[in-house]
PDB file of C-alpha atoms in Angstrom:
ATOM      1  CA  UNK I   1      10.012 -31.379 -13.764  1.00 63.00           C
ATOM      2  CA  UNK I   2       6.429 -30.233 -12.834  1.00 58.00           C
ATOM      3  CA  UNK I   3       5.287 -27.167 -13.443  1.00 59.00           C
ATOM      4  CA  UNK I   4       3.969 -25.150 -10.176  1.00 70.00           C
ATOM      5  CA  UNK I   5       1.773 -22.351 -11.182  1.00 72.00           C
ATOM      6  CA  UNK I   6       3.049 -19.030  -8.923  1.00 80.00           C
ATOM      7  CA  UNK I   7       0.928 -18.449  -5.488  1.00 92.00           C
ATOM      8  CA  UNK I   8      -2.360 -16.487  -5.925  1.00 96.00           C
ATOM      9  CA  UNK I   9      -2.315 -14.209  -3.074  1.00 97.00           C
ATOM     10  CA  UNK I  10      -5.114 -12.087  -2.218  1.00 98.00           C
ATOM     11  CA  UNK I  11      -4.798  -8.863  -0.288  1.00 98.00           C
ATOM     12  CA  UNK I  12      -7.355  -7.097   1.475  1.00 97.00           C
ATOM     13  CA  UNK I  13      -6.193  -3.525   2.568  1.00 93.00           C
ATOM     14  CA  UNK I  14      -7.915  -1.544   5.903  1.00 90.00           C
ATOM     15  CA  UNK I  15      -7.948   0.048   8.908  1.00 91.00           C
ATOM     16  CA  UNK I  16      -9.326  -2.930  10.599  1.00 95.00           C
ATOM     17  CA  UNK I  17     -10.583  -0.707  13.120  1.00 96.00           C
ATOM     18  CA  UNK I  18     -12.153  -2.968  14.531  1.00 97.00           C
ATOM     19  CA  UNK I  19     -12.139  -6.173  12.427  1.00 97.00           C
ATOM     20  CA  UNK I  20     -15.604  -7.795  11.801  1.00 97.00           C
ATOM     21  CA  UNK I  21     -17.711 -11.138  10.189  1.00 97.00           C
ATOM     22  CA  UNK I  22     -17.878  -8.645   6.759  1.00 95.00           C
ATOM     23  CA  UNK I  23     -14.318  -8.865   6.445  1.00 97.00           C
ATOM     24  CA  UNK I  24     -13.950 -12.399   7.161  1.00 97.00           C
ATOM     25  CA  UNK I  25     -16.915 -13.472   4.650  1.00 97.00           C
ATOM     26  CA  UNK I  26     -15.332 -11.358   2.116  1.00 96.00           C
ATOM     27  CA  UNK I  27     -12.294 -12.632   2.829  1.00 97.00           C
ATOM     28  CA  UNK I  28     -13.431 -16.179   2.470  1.00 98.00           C
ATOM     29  CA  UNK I  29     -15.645 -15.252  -0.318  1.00 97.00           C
ATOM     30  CA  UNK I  30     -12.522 -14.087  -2.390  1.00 97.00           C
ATOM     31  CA  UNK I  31     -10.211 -16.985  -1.859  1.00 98.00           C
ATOM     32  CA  UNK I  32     -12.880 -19.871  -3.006  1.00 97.00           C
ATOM     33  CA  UNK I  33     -13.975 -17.913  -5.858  1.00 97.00           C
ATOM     34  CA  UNK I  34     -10.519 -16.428  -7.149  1.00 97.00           C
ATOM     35  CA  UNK I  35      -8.203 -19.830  -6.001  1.00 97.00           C
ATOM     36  CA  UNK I  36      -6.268 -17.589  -3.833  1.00 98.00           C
ATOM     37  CA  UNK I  37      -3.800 -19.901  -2.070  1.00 96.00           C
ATOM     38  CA  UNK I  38      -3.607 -17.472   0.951  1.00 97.00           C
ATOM     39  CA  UNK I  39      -5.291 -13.728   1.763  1.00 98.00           C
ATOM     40  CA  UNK I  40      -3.471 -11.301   3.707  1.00 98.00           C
ATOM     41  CA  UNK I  41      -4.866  -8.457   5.588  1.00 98.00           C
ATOM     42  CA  UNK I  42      -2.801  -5.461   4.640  1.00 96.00           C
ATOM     43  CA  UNK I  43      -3.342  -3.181   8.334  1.00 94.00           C
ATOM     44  CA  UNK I  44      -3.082   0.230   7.683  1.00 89.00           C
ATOM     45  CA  UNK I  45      -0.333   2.670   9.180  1.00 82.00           C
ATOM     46  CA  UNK I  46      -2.247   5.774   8.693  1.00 68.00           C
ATOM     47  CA  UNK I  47      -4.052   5.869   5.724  1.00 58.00           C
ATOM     48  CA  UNK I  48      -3.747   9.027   3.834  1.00 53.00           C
ATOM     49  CA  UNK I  49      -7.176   9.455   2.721  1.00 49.00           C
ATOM     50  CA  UNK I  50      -8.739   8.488   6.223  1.00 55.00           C
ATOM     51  CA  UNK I  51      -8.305  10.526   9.553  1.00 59.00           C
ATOM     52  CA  UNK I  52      -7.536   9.184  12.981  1.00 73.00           C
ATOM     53  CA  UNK I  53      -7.542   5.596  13.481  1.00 85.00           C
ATOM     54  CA  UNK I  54      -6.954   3.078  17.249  1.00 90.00           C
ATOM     55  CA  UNK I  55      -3.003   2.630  17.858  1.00 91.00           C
ATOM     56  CA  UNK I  56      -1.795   0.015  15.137  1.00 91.00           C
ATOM     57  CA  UNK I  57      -0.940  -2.450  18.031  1.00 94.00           C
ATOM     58  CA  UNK I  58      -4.640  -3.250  19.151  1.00 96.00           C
ATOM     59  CA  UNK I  59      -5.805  -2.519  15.398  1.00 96.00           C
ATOM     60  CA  UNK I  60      -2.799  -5.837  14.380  1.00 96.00           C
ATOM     61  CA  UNK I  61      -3.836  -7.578  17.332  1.00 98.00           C
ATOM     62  CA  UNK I  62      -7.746  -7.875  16.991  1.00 98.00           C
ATOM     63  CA  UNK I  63      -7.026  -8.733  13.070  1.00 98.00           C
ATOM     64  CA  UNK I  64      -4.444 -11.712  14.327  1.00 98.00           C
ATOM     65  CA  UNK I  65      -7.424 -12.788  17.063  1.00 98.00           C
ATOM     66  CA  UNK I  66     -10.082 -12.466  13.958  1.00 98.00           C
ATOM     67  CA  UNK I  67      -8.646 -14.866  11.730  1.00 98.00           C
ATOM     68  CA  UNK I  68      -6.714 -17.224  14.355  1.00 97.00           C
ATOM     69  CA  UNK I  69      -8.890 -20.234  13.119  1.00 96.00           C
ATOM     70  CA  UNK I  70      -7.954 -19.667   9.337  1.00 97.00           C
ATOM     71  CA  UNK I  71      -4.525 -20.882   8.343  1.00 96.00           C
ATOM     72  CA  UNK I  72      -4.920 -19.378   4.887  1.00 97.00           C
ATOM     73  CA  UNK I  73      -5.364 -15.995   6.472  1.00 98.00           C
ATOM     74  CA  UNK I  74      -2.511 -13.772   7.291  1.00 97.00           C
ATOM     75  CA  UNK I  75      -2.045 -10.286   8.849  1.00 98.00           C
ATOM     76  CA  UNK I  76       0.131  -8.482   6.526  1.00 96.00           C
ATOM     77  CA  UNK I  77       2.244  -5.275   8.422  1.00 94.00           C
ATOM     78  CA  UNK I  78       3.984  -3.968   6.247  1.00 92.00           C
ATOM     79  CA  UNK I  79       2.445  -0.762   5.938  1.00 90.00           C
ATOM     80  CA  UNK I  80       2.929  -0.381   9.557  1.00 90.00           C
ATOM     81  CA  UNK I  81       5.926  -1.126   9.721  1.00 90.00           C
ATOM     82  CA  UNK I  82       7.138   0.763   6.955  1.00 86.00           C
ATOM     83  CA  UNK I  83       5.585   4.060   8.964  1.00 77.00           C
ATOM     84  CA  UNK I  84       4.304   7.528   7.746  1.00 77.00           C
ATOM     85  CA  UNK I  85       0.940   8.011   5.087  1.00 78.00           C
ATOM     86  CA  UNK I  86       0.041   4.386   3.479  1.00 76.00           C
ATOM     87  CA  UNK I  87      -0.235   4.250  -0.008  1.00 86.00           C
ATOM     88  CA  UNK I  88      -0.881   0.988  -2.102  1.00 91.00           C
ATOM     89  CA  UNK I  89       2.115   1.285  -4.328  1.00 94.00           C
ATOM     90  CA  UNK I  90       4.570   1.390  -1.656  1.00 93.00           C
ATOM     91  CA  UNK I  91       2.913  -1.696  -0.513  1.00 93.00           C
ATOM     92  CA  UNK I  92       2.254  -3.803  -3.909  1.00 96.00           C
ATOM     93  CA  UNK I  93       6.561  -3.058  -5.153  1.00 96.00           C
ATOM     94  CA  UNK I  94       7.886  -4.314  -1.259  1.00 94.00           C
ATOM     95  CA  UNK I  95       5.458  -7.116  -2.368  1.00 95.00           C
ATOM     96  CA  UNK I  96       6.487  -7.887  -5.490  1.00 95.00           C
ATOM     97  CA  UNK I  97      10.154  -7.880  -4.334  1.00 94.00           C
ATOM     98  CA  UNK I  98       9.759  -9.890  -1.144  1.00 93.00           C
ATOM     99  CA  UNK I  99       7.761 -12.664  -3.352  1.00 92.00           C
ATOM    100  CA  UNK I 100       8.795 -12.485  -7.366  1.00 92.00           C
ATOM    101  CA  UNK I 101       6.499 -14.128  -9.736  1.00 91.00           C
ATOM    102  CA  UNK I 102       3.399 -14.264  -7.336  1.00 95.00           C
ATOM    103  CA  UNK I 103       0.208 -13.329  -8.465  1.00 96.00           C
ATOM    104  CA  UNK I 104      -1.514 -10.666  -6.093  1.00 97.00           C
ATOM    105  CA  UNK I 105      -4.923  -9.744  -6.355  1.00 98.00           C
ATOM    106  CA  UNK I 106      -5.938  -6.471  -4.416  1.00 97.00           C
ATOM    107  CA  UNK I 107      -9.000  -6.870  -3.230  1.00 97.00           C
ATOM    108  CA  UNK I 108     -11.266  -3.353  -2.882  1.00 93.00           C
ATOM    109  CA  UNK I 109     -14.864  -2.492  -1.759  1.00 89.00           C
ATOM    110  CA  UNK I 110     -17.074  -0.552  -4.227  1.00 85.00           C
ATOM    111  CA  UNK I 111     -16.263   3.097  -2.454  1.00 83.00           C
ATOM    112  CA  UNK I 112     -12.483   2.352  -2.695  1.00 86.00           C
ATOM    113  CA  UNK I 113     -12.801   1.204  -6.227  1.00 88.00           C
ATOM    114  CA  UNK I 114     -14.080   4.575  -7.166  1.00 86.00           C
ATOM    115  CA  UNK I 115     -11.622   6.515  -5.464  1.00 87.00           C
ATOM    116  CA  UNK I 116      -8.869   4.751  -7.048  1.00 89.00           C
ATOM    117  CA  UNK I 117      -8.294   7.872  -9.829  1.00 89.00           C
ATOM    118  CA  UNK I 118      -7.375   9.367  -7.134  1.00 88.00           C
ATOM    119  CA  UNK I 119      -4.593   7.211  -5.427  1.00 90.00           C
ATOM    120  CA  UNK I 120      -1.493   8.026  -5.984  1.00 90.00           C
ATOM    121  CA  UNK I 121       0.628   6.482  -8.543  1.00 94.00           C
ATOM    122  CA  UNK I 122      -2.207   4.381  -9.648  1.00 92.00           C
ATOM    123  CA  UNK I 123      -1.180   3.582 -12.731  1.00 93.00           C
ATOM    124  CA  UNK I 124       1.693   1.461 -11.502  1.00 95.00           C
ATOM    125  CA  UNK I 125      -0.262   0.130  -8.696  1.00 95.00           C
ATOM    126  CA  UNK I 126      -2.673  -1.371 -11.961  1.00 94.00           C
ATOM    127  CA  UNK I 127       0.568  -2.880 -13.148  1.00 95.00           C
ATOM    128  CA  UNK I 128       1.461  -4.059 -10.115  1.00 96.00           C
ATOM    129  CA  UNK I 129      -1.747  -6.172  -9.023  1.00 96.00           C
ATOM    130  CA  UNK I 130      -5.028  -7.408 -10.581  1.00 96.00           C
ATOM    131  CA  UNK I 131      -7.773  -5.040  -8.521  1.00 96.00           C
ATOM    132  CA  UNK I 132     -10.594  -6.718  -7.816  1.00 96.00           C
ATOM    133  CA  UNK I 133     -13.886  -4.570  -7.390  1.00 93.00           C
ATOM    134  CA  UNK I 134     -16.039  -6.269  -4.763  1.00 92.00           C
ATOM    135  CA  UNK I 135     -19.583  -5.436  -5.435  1.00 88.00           C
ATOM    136  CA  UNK I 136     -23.038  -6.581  -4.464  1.00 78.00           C
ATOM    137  CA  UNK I 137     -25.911  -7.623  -5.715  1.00 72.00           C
ATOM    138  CA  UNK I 138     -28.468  -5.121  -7.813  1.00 68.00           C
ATOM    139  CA  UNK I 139     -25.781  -2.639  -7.022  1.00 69.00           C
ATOM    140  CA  UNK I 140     -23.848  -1.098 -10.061  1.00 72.00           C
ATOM    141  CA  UNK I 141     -20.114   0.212  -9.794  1.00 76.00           C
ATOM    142  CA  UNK I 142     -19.325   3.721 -11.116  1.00 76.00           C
ATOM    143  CA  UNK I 143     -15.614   3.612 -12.610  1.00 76.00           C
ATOM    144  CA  UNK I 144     -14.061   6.298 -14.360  1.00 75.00           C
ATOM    145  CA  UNK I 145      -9.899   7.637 -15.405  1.00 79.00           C
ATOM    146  CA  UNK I 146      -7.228   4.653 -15.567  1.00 79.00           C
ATOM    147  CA  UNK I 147      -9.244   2.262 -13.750  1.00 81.00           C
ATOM    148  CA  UNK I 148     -12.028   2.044 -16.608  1.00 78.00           C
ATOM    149  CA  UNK I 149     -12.150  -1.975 -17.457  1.00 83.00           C
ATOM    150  CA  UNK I 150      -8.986  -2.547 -15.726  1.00 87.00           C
ATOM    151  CA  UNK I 151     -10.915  -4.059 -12.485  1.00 91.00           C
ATOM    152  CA  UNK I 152     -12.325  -7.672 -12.172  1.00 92.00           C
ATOM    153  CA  UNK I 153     -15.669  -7.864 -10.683  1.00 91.00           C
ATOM    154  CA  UNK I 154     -16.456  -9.957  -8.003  1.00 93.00           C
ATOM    155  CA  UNK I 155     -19.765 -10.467  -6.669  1.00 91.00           C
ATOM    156  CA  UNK I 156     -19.894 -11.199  -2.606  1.00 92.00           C
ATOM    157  CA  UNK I 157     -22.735 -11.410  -0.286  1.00 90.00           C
ATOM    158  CA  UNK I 158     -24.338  -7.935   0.899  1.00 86.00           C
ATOM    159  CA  UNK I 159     -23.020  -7.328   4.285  1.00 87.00           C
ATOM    160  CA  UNK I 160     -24.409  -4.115   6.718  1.00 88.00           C
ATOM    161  CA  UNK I 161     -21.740  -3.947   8.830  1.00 93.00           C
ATOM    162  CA  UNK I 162     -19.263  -0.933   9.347  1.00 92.00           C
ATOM    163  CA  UNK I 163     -16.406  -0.386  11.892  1.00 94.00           C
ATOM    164  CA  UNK I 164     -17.600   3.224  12.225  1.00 93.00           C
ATOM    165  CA  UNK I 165     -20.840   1.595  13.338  1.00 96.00           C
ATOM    166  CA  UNK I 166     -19.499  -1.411  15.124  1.00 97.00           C
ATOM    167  CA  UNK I 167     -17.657   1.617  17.157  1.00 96.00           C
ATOM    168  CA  UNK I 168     -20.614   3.615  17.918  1.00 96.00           C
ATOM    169  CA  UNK I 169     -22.087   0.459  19.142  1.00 96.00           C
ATOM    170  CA  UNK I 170     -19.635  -0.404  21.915  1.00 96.00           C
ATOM    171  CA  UNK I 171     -19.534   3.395  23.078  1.00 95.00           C
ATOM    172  CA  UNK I 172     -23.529   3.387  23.414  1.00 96.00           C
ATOM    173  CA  UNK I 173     -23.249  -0.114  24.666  1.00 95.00           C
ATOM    174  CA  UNK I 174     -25.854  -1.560  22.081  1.00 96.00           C
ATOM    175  CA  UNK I 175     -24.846  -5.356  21.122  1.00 96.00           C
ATOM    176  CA  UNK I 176     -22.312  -6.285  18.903  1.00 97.00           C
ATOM    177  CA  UNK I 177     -22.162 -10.012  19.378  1.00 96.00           C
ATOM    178  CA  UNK I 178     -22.416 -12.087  16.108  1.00 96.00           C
ATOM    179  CA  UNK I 179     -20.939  -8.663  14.163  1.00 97.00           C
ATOM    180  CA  UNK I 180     -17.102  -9.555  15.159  1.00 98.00           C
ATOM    181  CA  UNK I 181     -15.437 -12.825  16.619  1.00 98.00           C
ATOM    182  CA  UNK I 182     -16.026 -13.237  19.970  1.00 97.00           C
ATOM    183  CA  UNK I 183     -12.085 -13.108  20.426  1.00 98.00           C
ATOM    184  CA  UNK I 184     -12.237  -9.601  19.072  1.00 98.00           C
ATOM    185  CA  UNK I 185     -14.885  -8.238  21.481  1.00 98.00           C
ATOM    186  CA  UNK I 186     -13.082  -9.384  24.387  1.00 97.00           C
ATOM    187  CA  UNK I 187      -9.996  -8.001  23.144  1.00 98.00           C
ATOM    188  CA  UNK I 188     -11.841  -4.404  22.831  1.00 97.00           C
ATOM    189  CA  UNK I 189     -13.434  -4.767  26.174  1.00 96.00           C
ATOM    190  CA  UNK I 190     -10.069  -5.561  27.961  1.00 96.00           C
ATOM    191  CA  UNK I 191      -8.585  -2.785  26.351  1.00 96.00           C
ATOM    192  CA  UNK I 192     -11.020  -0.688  27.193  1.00 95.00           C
ATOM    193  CA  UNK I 193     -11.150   0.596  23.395  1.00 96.00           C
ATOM    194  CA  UNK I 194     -14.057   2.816  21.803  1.00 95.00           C
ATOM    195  CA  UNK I 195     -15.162   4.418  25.131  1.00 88.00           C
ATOM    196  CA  UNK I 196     -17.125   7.198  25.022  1.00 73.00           C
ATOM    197  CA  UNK I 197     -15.072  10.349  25.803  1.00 59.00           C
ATOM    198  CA  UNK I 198     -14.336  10.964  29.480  1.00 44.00           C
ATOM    199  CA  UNK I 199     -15.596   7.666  30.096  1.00 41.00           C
TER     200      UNK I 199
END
């Protein structure tokens, strides 16, 4: 009998709101340098430490036209489909009972990483998943509480992008070519998403 090793999943949580290159490159980033066999992008419902967010259908559908031409990316909806605030835990034990054995990895920038001691249930989300602290160069990561030496540190590429600025962009109609797929731009123009108001 040969001995298969259990799937390395990575999971990278977010609004998504929109998707952009940063995400992908992380994304990318995580699954060469961890041996993730797959890395699903975990769309928020509605985040309980965030405020308003675009309707979960566009926010599913620009992450499914983001990674269309990466078979070992996957949007993950659970959170949205499960409804009401999101919280990691919820999300990690429907995990760990819809695939037993796998390994997850839970993949979080440097700001979410130091909010963790604040998440709820935390501890068992630690038990759940191996957290993995993305950071960047020169920069060093504050941890503190239950998450002190508990997260792996993995080093990816400094990336300026934001959705919050990607968003301002498209309402002041400044370019945002190159900063998401080309797919996803289209998407947001069709839909007519990130207008200014009254516009």
């Amino acid at each position: 009998m040969v001995f298969r090793p259990p799937p390395r999943i990575g999971l990278l949580g977010g609004t998504f709101d929109p998707p952009h290159v940063g995400h992908l490159i992380v994304a990318e980033v995580a699954r060469v340098k961890l041996g993730l066999q797959q890395v699903q992008f975990v769309v928020a419902g509605q985040p309980w430490m965030k405020g308003e967010c675009s309707p979960t259908q566009h926010r599913i559908r620009m992450v499914e036209l983001a990674i269309e031409d990466n078979d070992a990316f996957v949007v993950n909806r659970s959170e949205v489909d499960r409804g009401g605030n999101t919280y990691t835990v919820d999300t990690l034990l429907e995990l760990s009972a819809q695939m037993p054995g796998a390994d997850f990895m839970f993949l979080v920038g440097a700001d979410a990483a130091m909010k963790m001691p604040k998440w709820v249930e935390v501890e068992k989300a630690l038990e759940l998943a191996t957290f993995v602290a993305l950071t960047r160069p020169g920069h060093q990561l504050e941890l503190h509480g239950p998450v002190l030496g508990r997260l792996r540190h993995l080093q990816v590429p400094p990336i300026d992008l934001s959705s919050t600025d990607i968003r301002r962009r498209f309402r002041e109609g400044q370019a945002v070519r190159y900063q998401i797929p080309d797919a996803v731009g289209e998407y947001v123009r069709q839909q007519g998403l990130y207008q200014a108001s009254g516009a």
